[in-house]
Coordinates of C-alpha atoms in Angstrom, one line a residue:
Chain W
X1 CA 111.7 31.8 66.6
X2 CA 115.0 33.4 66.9
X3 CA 113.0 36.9 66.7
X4 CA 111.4 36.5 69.6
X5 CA 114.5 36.3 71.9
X6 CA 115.1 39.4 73.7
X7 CA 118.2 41.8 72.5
X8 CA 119.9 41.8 76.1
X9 CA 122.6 44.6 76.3
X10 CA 125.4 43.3 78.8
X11 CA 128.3 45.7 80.5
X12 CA 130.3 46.1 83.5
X13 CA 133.0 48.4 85.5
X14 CA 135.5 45.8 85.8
X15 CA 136.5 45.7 82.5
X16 CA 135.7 43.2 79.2
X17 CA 138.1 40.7 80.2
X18 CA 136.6 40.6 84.2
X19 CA 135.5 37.4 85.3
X20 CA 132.3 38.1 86.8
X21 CA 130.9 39.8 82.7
X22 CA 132.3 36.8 81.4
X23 CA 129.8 34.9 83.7
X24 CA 127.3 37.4 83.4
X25 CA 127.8 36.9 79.4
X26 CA 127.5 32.6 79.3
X27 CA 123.9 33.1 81.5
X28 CA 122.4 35.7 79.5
X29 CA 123.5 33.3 76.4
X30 CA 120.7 31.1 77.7
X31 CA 118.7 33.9 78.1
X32 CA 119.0 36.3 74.7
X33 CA 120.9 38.0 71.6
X34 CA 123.7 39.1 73.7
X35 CA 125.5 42.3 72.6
X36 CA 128.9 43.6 75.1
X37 CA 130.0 46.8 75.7
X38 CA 131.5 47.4 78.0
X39 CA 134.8 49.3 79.1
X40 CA 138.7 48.3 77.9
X41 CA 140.0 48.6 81.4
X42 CA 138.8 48.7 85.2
X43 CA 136.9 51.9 85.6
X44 CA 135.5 50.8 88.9
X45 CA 134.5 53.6 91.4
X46 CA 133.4 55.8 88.5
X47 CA 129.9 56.6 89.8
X48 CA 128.0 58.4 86.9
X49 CA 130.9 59.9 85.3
X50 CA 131.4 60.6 81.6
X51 CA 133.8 61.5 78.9
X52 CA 132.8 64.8 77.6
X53 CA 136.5 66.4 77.2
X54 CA 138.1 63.5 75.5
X55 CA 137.7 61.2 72.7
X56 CA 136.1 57.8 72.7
X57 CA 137.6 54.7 70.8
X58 CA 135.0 51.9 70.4
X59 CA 136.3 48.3 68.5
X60 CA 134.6 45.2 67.8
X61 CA 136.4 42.8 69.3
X62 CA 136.3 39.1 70.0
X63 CA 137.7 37.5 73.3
X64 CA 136.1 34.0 72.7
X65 CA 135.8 32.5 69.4
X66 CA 133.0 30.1 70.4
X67 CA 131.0 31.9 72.3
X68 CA 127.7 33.8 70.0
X69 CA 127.7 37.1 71.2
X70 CA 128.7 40.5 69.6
X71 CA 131.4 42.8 72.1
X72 CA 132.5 46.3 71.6
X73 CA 135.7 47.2 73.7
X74 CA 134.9 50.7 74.6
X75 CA 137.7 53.5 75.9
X76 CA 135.2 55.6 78.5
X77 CA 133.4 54.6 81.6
X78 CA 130.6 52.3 82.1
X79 CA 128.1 54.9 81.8
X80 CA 129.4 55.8 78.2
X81 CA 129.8 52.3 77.1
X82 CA 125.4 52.3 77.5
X83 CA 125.3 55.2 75.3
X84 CA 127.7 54.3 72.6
X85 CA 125.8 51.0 72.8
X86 CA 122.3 52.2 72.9
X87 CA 122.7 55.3 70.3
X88 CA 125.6 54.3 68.1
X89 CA 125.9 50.1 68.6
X90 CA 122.6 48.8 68.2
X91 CA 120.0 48.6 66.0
X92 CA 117.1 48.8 68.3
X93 CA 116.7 49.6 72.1
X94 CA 117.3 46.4 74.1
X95 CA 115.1 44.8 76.1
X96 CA 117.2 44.6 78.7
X97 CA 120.3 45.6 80.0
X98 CA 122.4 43.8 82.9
X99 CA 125.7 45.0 84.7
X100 CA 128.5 43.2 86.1
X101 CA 128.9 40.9 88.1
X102 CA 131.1 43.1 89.9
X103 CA 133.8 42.3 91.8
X104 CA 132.9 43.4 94.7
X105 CA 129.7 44.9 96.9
X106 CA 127.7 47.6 95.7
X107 CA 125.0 47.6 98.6
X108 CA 123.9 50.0 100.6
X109 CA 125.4 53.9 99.8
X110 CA 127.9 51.6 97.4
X111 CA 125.4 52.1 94.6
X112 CA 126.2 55.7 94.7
X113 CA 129.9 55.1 93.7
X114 CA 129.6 52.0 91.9
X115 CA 130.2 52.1 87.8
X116 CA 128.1 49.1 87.3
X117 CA 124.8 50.6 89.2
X118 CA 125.8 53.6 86.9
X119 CA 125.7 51.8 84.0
X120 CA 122.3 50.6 85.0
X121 CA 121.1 53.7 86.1
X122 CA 122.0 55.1 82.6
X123 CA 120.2 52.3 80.7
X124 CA 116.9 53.0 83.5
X125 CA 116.8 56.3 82.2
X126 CA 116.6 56.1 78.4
X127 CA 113.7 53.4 79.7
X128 CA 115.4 50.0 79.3
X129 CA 114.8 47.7 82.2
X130 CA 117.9 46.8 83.9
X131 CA 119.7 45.1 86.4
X132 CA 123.1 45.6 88.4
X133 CA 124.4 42.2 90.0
X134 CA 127.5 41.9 92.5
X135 CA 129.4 39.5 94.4
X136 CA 130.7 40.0 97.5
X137 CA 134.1 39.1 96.2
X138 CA 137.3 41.4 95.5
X139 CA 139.4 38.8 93.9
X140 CA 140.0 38.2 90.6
X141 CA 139.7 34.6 91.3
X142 CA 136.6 34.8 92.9
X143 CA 133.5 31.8 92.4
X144 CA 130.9 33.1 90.3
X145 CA 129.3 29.3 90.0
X146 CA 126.6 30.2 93.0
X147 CA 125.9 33.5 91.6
X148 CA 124.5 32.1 88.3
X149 CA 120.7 30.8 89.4
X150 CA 120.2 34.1 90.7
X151 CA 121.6 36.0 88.0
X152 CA 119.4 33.6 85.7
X153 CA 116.2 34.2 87.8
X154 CA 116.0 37.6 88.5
X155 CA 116.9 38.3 84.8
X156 CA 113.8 35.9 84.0
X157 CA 111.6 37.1 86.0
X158 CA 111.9 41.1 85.3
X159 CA 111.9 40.3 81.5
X160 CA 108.2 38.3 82.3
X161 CA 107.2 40.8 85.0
X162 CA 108.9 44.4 84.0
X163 CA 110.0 46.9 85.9
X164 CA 108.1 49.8 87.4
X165 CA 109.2 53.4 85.5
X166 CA 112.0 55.0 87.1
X167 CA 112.9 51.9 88.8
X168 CA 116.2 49.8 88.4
X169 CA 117.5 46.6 90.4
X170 CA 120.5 46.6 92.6
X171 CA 121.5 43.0 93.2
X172 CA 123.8 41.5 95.4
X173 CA 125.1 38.1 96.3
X174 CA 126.3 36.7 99.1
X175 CA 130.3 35.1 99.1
X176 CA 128.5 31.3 100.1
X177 CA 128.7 28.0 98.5
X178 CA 125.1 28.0 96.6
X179 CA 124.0 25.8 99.0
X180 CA 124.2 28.3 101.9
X181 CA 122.6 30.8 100.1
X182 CA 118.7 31.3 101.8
X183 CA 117.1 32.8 99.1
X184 CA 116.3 36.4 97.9
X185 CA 115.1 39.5 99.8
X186 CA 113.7 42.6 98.3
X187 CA 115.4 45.3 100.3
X188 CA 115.5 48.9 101.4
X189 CA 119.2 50.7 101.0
X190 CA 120.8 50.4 104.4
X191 CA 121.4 53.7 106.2
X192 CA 125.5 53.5 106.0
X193 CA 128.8 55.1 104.9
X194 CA 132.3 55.6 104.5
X195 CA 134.7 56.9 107.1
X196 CA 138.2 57.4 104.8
X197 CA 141.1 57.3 106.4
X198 CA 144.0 58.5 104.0
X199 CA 147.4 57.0 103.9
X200 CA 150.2 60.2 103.4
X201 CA 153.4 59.2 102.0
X202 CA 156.5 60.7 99.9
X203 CA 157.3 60.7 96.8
X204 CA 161.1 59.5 96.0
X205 CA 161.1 63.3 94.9
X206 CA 159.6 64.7 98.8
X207 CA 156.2 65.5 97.6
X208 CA 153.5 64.4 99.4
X209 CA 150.6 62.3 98.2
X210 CA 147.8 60.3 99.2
X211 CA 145.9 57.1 98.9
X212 CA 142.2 57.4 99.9
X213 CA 141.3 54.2 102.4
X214 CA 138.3 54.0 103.9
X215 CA 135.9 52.0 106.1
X216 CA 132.7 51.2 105.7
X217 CA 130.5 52.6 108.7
X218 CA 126.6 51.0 109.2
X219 CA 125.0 51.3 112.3
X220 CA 121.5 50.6 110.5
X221 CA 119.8 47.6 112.1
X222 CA 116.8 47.6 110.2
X223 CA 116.3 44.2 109.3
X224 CA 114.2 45.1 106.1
X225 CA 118.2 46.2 104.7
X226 CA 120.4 45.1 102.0
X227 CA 123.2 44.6 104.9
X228 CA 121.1 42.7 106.8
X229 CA 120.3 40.4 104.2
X230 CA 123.5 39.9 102.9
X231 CA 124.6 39.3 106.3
X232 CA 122.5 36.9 106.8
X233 CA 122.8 34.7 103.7
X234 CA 120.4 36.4 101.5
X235 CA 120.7 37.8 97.8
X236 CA 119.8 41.5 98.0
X237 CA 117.5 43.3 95.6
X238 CA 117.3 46.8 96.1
X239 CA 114.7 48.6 93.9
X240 CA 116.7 51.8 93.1
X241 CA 115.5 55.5 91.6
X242 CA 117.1 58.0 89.8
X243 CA 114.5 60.3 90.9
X244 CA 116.8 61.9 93.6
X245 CA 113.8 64.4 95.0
X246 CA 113.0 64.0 98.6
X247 CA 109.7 64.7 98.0
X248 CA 109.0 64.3 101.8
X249 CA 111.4 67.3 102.1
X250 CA 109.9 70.2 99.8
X251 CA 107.0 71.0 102.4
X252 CA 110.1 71.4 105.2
X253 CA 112.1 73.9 102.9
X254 CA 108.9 75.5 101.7
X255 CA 108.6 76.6 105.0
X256 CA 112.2 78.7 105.1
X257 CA 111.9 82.8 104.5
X258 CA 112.9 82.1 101.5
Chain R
X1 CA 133.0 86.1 118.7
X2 CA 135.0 84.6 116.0
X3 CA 134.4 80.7 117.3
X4 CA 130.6 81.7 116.6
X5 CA 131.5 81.7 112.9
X6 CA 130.7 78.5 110.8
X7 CA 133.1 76.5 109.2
X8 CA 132.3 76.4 105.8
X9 CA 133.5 74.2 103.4
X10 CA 133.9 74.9 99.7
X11 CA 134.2 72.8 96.7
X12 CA 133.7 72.5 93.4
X13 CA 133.9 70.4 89.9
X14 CA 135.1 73.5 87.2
X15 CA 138.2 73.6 89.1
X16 CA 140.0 76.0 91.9
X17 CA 140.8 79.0 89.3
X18 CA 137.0 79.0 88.3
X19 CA 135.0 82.3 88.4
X20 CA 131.8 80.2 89.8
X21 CA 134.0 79.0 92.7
X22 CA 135.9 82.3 93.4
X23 CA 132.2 83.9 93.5
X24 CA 131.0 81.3 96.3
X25 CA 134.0 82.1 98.1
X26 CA 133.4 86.1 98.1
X27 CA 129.8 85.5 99.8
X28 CA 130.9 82.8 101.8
X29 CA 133.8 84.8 103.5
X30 CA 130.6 87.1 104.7
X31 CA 129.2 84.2 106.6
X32 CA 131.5 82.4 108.1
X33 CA 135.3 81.2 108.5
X34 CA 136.3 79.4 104.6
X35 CA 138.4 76.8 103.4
X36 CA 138.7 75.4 100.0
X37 CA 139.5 72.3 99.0
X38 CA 139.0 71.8 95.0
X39 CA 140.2 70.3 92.2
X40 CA 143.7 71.5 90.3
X41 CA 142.3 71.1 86.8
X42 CA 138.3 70.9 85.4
X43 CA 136.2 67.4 86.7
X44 CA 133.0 68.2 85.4
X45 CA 130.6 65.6 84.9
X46 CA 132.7 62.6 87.2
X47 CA 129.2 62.1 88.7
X48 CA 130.0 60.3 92.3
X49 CA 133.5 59.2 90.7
X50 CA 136.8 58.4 93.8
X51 CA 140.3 57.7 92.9
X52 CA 140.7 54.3 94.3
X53 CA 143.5 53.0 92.0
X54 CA 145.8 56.3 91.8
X55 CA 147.7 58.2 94.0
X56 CA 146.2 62.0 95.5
X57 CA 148.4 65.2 96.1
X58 CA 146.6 67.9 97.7
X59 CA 148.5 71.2 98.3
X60 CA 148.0 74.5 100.5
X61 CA 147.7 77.1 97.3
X62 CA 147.3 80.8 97.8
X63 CA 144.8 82.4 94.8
X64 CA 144.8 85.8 95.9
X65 CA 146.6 87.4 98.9
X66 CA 144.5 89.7 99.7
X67 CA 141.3 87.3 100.7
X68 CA 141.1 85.9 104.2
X69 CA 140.3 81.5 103.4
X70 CA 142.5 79.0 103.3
X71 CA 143.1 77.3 100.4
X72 CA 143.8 73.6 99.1
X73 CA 144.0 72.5 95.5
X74 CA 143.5 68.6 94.9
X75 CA 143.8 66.4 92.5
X76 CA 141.3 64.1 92.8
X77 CA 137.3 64.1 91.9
X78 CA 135.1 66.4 93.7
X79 CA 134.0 63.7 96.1
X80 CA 137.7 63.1 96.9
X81 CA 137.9 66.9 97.9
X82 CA 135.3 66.6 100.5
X83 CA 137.0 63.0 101.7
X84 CA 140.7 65.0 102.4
X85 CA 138.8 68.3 103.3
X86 CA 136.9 65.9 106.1
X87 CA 139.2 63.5 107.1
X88 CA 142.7 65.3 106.2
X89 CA 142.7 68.8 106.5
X90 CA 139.9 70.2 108.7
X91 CA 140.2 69.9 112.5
X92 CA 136.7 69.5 112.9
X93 CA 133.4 68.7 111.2
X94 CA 132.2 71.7 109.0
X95 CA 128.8 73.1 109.4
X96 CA 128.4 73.7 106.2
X97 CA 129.7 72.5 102.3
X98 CA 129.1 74.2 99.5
X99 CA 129.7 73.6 96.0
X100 CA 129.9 75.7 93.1
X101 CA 128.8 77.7 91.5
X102 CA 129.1 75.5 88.9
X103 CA 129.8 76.7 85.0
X104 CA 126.2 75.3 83.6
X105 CA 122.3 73.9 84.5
X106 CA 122.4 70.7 87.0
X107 CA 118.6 70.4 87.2
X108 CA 116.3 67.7 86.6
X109 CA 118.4 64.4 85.7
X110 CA 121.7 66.2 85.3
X111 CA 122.0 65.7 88.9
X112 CA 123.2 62.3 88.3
X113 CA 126.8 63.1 86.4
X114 CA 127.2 66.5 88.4
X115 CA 130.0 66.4 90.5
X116 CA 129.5 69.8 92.2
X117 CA 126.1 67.3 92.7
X118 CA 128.2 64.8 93.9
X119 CA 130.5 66.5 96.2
X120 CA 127.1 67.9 98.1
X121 CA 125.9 64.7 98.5
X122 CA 129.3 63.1 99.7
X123 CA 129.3 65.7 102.6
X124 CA 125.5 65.0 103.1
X125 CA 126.6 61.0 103.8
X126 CA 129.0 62.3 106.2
X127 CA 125.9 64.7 108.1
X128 CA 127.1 67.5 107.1
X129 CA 124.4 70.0 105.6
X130 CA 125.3 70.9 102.1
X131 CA 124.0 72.8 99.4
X132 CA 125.2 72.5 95.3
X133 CA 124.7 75.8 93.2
X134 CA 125.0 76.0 89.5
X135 CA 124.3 78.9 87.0
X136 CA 122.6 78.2 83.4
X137 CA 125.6 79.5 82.1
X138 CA 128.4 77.6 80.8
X139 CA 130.6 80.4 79.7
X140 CA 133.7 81.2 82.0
X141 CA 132.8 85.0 81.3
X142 CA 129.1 83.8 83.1
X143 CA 127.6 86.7 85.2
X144 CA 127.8 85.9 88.8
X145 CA 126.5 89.2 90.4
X146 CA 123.0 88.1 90.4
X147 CA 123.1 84.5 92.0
X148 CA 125.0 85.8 94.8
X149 CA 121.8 87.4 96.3
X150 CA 120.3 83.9 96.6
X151 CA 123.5 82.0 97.2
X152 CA 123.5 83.9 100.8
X153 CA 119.8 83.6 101.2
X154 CA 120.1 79.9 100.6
X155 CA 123.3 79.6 103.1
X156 CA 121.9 82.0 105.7
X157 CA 118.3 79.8 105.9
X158 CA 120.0 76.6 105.7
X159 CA 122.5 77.5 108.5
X160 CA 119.7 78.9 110.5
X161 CA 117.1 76.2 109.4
X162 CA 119.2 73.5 109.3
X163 CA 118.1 70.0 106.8
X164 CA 116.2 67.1 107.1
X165 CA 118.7 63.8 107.7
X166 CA 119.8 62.4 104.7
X167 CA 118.9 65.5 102.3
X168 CA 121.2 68.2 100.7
X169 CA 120.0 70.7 98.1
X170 CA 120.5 71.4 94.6
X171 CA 120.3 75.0 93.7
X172 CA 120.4 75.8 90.0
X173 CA 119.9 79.9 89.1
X174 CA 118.6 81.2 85.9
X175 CA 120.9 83.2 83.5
X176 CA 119.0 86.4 83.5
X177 CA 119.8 89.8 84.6
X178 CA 118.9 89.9 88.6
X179 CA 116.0 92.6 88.2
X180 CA 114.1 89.9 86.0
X181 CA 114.5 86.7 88.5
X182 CA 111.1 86.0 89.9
X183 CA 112.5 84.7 93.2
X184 CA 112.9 80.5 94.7
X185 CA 110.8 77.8 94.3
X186 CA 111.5 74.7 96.0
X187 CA 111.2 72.1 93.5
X188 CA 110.9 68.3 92.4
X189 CA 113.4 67.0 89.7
X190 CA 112.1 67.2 86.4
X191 CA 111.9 63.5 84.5
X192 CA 114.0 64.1 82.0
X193 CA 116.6 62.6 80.1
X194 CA 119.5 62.7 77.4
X195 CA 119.6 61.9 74.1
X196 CA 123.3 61.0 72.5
X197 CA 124.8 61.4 68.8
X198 CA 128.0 60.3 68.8
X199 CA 130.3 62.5 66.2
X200 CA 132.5 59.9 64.9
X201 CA 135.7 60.9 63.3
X202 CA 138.9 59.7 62.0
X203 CA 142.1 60.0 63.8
X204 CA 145.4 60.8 61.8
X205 CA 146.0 57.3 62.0
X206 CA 143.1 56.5 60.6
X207 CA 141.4 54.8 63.7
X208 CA 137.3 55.6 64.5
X209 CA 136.9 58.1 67.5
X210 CA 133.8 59.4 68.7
X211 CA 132.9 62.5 70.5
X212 CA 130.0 62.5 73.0
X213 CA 127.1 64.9 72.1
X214 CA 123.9 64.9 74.0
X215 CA 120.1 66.8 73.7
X216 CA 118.4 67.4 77.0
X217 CA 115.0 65.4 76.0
X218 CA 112.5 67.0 78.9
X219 CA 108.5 65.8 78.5
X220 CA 108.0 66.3 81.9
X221 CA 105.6 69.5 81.8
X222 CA 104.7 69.8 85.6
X223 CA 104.6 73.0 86.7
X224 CA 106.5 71.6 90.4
X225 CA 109.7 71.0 88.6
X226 CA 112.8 72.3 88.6
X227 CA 113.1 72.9 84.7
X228 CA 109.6 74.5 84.9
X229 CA 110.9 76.8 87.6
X230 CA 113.9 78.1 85.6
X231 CA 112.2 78.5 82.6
X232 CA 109.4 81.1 83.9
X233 CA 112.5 82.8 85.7
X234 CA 112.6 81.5 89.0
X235 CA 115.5 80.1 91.0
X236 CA 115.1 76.4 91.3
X237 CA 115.7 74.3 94.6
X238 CA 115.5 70.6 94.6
X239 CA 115.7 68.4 98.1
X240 CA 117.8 65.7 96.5
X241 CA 118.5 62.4 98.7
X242 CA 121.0 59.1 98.6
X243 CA 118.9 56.7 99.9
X244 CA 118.1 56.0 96.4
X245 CA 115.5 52.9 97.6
X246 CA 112.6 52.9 95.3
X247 CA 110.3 52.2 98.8
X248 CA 107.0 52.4 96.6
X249 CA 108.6 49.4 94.2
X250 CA 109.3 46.6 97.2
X251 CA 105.9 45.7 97.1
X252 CA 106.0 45.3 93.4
X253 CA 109.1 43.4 93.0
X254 CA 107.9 41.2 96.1
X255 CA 105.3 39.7 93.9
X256 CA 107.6 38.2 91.4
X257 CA 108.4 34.5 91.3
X258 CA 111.6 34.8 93.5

């Protein structure tokens, strides 16, 4: 039987040791064959970046005894830890990969910055089906217990259903008790973004320096939005592309004297 | 008649010293009134990537005397560059930012990990038009001469033409002498993809490294892409967007058992 239980890939950008992959790791145990990598330290806010001028460590490593899955502890961002795992790690493609459960939102222009949409992203485009979760959360000490039947669900029901080429999930969760949690909406991206303000200071040697602080700006009402949902006690699923083309644009710019 | 000038905003991932950069600079200062903000050292291939969790020090640097922009070396990400430029140093909104020209090909899905990519599209979340340009050429002793010619043409339309909301551009320019360029073509991405070996090796200490290697695997053979473009010698420019909503996919992931 145990053959027919999908190879499920799990990472994250919060780190191995993060709360919300250790939860991500006990559902998918009820799921698949579970096989971690994912990244030695926080490497949140890496958007797609990877390590092409340095050198990447990779160890097996084992941070619970009783628990069945393999996990690589991986030096480089999330988006390296899917191709160490997918081209060096593994025996076959998965059927699946899932990222997270970040710490944190990734909705609306989020996913653009987020490591753990990244890492899915990555894993969408070498044609594994794959999902992103978040929880609207910061702490470390966050509650990941509501999180867990929609985790469980939406992992289900894309491994029954599959994904449409090109197309990964963006999922986020509400910060609720379970039982104030509506239900799921399939979402568009809301129309928002950041407005940094950056905090100068001095260095105990008189240099200046920085630290980047921002707010997060949405005047989108639509309420066919991930913000809106998750306003509103919904889980968000955002379909997302890595096709970037705005095809609606090319008959605009075809129209410059170019 | 100076305060008719634009305010153009330049950026970059090789780095501030870069010939691709100091090239986009030249033309630019022909256009309008320039100021760099860049990174100190190379950030290719961050993708989206912020510092969130370090500090920043950005400082007024002069590169050569003798040219009229103002100049600011960061070091932070691409993305961060446009975040001080914006927020920090500029005293108003810029009505243009470009980025480039980077040291090698961003087409098709290498728009992903690009941060010259990346720091176009920041400014395009913030409204500002914004245009990335890369040549095919990853050596520092690349031939710029013949990508300035469309550089300006590509400025000069899109400051004249302005952009659709919510679209920047991604301009990637064949390495070939300029006589043999066959002019622009306004482009979809390419569906394309990369395929890793890892070259693992042992440190001194006897401890498993790997070094990222990658093939560019491209099946895509559409004659409306961006790769197809700059193989049969045209220039190549792709309306890339951030809404990254898979719209055609709600209705599919809407029938699933949620």
């Amino acid at each position: 039987m145990s053959k027919k239980k999908p190879l499920i890939l799990v990472t994250n950008d919060d780190g191995i040791t993060a709360p919300g992959i250790r939860t991500l790791i006990e559902v998918m145990n009820t799921i698949g064959d579970v096989v971690v990598v994912a990244p030695d330290a926080p490497q949140s806010a890496m958007g797609h970046a990877i390590t092409i001028n340095d050198t990447l460590y990779c160890n097996k490593v084992t941070v619970n005894e009783e628990e069945p899955q393999t996990e690589y502890s991986c030096s480089g961002t999330p988006v390296d830890c899917v191709k160490l795992a997918v081209n060096e790690i593994l025996k076959r493609k998965p059927d699946l990969c899932v990222s997270g459960i970040n710490h944190g939102s990734n909705s609306s222009i989020n996913v653009i910055y987020s490591g753990t949409m990244s890492a899915a992203v990555e894993a969408g485009t070498i044609g594994i089906p794959s999902i992103g979760f978040s929880l609207l959360d910061y702490s470390l000490e966050a509650d990941f217990e509501p999180a867990k039947k929609y985790v469980k669900l939406m992992v289900e029901q894309c491994l029954e259903q599959g994904l449409p080429k090109g197309v990964v999930l963006n999922v986020n969760i509400p910060k609720l008790p379970e039982s104030n949690i509506k239900g799921i909406k399939v979402c568009r991206q809301a129309d928002a973004h950041w407005e940094e303000t950056f905090d100068k200071r001095k260095s105990p040697l008189g240099k200046d320096y920085y630290w980047l602080t921002g707010e997060f700006i949405n005047k989108d009402k639509g309420e066919d939005t991930d913000e809106w949902a998750l306003e509103n006690g919904y889980v968000s699923v955002v379909p997302v592309q890595f096709d970037l083309t705005a095809h609606h644009a090319i008959k605009d710019i075809n129209s410059w004297k170019l």
